PDB file of C-alpha atoms in Angstrom:
ATOM      1  CA  MET A 249      24.263   7.709  31.966  1.00  0.00           C
ATOM      2  CA  VAL A 250      22.882   4.719  33.882  1.00  0.00           C
ATOM      3  CA  LYS A 251      21.287   1.860  31.968  1.00  0.00           C
ATOM      4  CA  TRP A 252      17.546   1.782  32.600  1.00  0.00           C
ATOM      5  CA  SER A 253      17.750  -1.703  34.091  1.00  0.00           C
ATOM      6  CA  ASP A 254      20.295  -0.418  36.639  1.00  0.00           C
ATOM      7  CA  SER A 255      18.250   2.680  37.572  1.00  0.00           C
ATOM      8  CA  TYR A 256      16.066   2.908  40.630  1.00  0.00           C
ATOM      9  CA  LEU A 257      12.937   2.351  38.540  1.00  0.00           C
ATOM     10  CA  GLY A 258      14.554  -0.481  36.609  1.00  0.00           C
ATOM     11  CA  ARG A 259      15.447  -2.282  39.836  1.00  0.00           C
ATOM     12  CA  LEU A 260      11.978  -1.601  41.306  1.00  0.00           C
ATOM     13  CA  ARG A 261      10.406  -3.015  38.115  1.00  0.00           C
ATOM     14  CA  GLN A 262      12.321  -6.262  38.595  1.00  0.00           C
ATOM     15  CA  VAL A 263      10.598  -6.660  41.990  1.00  0.00           C
ATOM     16  CA  VAL A 264       7.011  -5.591  41.179  1.00  0.00           C
ATOM     17  CA  GLY A 265       6.753  -6.700  37.563  1.00  0.00           C
ATOM     18  CA  ASN A 266       4.227  -4.840  35.386  1.00  0.00           C
ATOM     19  CA  ARG A 267       2.006  -3.644  38.226  1.00  0.00           C
ATOM     20  CA  LEU A 268       1.156   0.080  38.253  1.00  0.00           C
ATOM     21  CA  LEU A 269       3.840   2.211  39.908  1.00  0.00           C
ATOM     22  CA  LEU A 270       3.163   5.564  41.545  1.00  0.00           C
ATOM     23  CA  VAL A 271       6.253   7.564  40.702  1.00  0.00           C
ATOM     24  CA  CYS A 272       7.208  11.130  41.495  1.00  0.00           C
ATOM     25  CA  GLY A 273       9.049  12.965  38.794  1.00  0.00           C
ATOM     26  CA  GLY A 274       9.429  16.212  37.009  1.00  0.00           C
ATOM     27  CA  ARG A 275       9.367  17.896  33.632  1.00  0.00           C
ATOM     28  CA  ALA A 276      11.504  20.850  32.699  1.00  0.00           C
ATOM     29  CA  ILE A 277      10.351  23.855  30.779  1.00  0.00           C
ATOM     30  CA  VAL A 278      13.622  25.007  29.212  1.00  0.00           C
ATOM     31  CA  GLU A 279      13.193  28.573  27.977  1.00  0.00           C
ATOM     32  CA  ASP A 280      15.632  30.747  26.057  1.00  0.00           C
ATOM     33  CA  ASN A 281      16.051  34.543  26.262  1.00  0.00           C
ATOM     34  CA  TRP A 282      13.321  35.063  23.636  1.00  0.00           C
ATOM     35  CA  GLY A 283      10.723  32.967  25.472  1.00  0.00           C
ATOM     36  CA  CYS A 284      11.002  29.945  23.149  1.00  0.00           C
ATOM     37  CA  ILE A 285      10.506  26.591  24.887  1.00  0.00           C
ATOM     38  CA  LEU A 286      12.556  23.490  24.130  1.00  0.00           C
ATOM     39  CA  LEU A 287      10.583  20.384  23.097  1.00  0.00           C
ATOM     40  CA  GLN A 288      12.010  16.986  22.282  1.00  0.00           C
ATOM     41  CA  LYS A 289      10.530  14.190  20.180  1.00  0.00           C
ATOM     42  CA  ARG A 290      10.032  11.160  22.445  1.00  0.00           C
ATOM     43  CA  SER A 291      11.578   7.970  21.106  1.00  0.00           C
ATOM     44  CA  ASP A 292       8.903   5.750  22.711  1.00  0.00           C
ATOM     45  CA  PHE A 293       5.669   7.526  21.612  1.00  0.00           C
ATOM     46  CA  LYS A 294       7.016   9.633  18.697  1.00  0.00           C
ATOM     47  CA  VAL A 295       5.338  12.763  20.110  1.00  0.00           C
ATOM     48  CA  TRP A 296       6.777  16.096  21.208  1.00  0.00           C
ATOM     49  CA  GLY A 297       7.187  16.723  24.916  1.00  0.00           C
ATOM     50  CA  LEU A 298       9.219  18.287  27.687  1.00  0.00           C
ATOM     51  CA  PRO A 299      12.433  16.705  28.971  1.00  0.00           C
ATOM     52  CA  GLY A 300      12.104  15.087  32.380  1.00  0.00           C
ATOM     53  CA  GLY A 301      11.852  11.896  34.350  1.00  0.00           C
ATOM     54  CA  GLY A 302      12.035  10.345  37.750  1.00  0.00           C
ATOM     55  CA  PRO A 303      14.712  10.743  40.430  1.00  0.00           C
ATOM     56  CA  GLU A 304      17.340   8.233  41.349  1.00  0.00           C
ATOM     57  CA  GLU A 305      17.779   7.291  45.010  1.00  0.00           C
ATOM     58  CA  GLY A 306      19.018  10.296  47.021  1.00  0.00           C
ATOM     59  CA  GLU A 307      18.325  12.891  44.294  1.00  0.00           C
ATOM     60  CA  SER A 308      16.299  16.035  44.882  1.00  0.00           C
ATOM     61  CA  ILE A 309      13.800  16.994  42.155  1.00  0.00           C
ATOM     62  CA  GLU A 310      16.237  19.740  41.095  1.00  0.00           C
ATOM     63  CA  GLN A 311      19.085  17.238  40.759  1.00  0.00           C
ATOM     64  CA  CYS A 312      16.771  14.896  38.908  1.00  0.00           C
ATOM     65  CA  LEU A 313      15.753  17.549  36.405  1.00  0.00           C
ATOM     66  CA  ALA A 314      19.311  18.726  35.880  1.00  0.00           C
ATOM     67  CA  ARG A 315      20.394  15.147  35.147  1.00  0.00           C
ATOM     68  CA  GLU A 316      17.407  14.364  32.926  1.00  0.00           C
ATOM     69  CA  VAL A 317      17.760  17.579  30.905  1.00  0.00           C
ATOM     70  CA  TYR A 318      21.454  16.873  30.409  1.00  0.00           C
ATOM     71  CA  GLU A 319      20.896  13.215  29.461  1.00  0.00           C
ATOM     72  CA  GLU A 320      18.099  14.021  27.046  1.00  0.00           C
ATOM     73  CA  THR A 321      19.363  17.284  25.503  1.00  0.00           C
ATOM     74  CA  GLY A 322      23.018  17.786  26.410  1.00  0.00           C
ATOM     75  CA  LEU A 323      22.123  21.125  28.064  1.00  0.00           C
ATOM     76  CA  THR A 324      23.249  22.159  31.562  1.00  0.00           C
ATOM     77  CA  VAL A 325      20.535  23.693  33.754  1.00  0.00           C
ATOM     78  CA  LYS A 326      21.773  26.723  35.708  1.00  0.00           C
ATOM     79  CA  ARG A 327      18.610  27.974  37.394  1.00  0.00           C
ATOM     80  CA  PHE A 328      15.342  26.381  38.527  1.00  0.00           C
ATOM     81  CA  GLU A 329      11.980  27.969  39.158  1.00  0.00           C
ATOM     82  CA  ALA A 330       8.987  25.854  40.200  1.00  0.00           C
ATOM     83  CA  VAL A 331       6.002  26.770  38.019  1.00  0.00           C
ATOM     84  CA  GLY A 332       3.345  24.205  38.753  1.00  0.00           C
ATOM     85  CA  PHE A 333       2.107  20.884  40.028  1.00  0.00           C
ATOM     86  CA  SER A 334       0.049  18.179  38.313  1.00  0.00           C
ATOM     87  CA  SER A 335      -1.339  14.877  39.521  1.00  0.00           C
ATOM     88  CA  ASN A 336      -4.494  14.314  37.428  1.00  0.00           C
ATOM     89  CA  PRO A 337      -4.749  10.522  36.944  1.00  0.00           C
ATOM     90  CA  ALA A 338      -6.684  11.043  33.686  1.00  0.00           C
ATOM     91  CA  ILE A 339      -3.674  12.642  32.039  1.00  0.00           C
ATOM     92  CA  GLU A 340      -0.680  11.645  34.167  1.00  0.00           C
ATOM     93  CA  THR A 341      -1.013   7.862  33.900  1.00  0.00           C
ATOM     94  CA  VAL A 342       1.229   6.667  31.085  1.00  0.00           C
ATOM     95  CA  THR A 343       1.411   3.148  29.659  1.00  0.00           C
ATOM     96  CA  TYR A 344       4.645   2.639  27.764  1.00  0.00           C
ATOM     97  CA  PRO A 345       4.975   0.510  24.618  1.00  0.00           C
ATOM     98  CA  ASN A 346       6.318  -2.382  26.700  1.00  0.00           C
ATOM     99  CA  ALA A 347       3.008  -2.393  28.685  1.00  0.00           C
ATOM    100  CA  ILE A 348       4.602  -0.857  31.770  1.00  0.00           C
ATOM    101  CA  ALA A 349       2.339   1.769  33.355  1.00  0.00           C
ATOM    102  CA  PHE A 350       3.397   4.684  35.510  1.00  0.00           C
ATOM    103  CA  LYS A 351       1.364   7.300  37.325  1.00  0.00           C
ATOM    104  CA  THR A 352       3.697  10.233  37.567  1.00  0.00           C
ATOM    105  CA  ILE A 353       3.133  13.105  39.978  1.00  0.00           C
ATOM    106  CA  PHE A 354       4.946  16.325  39.091  1.00  0.00           C
TER     107      PHE A 354
END
């Protein structure tokens, strides 16, 4: 797993500071055979959510999601199916506890 400061976003942050970043990314709906969905408790906001994140340089969104799901849950993704798209600024703009804001488009 890459340290955040060495990731694409971490290096970009060093250049642009705390200005708003428009970042593409993805969230994974991990479903078992019974239709149960995996949620994880976020360490930054202490709320439940879906695993996911932004791609590193050269990654497809599928590769990004496979990596993020593995890093965050230890699970290996075997099959992908696109189920939706979201880019509503009212709900997709996130300000993290360190005052860094991202607008993520999924």
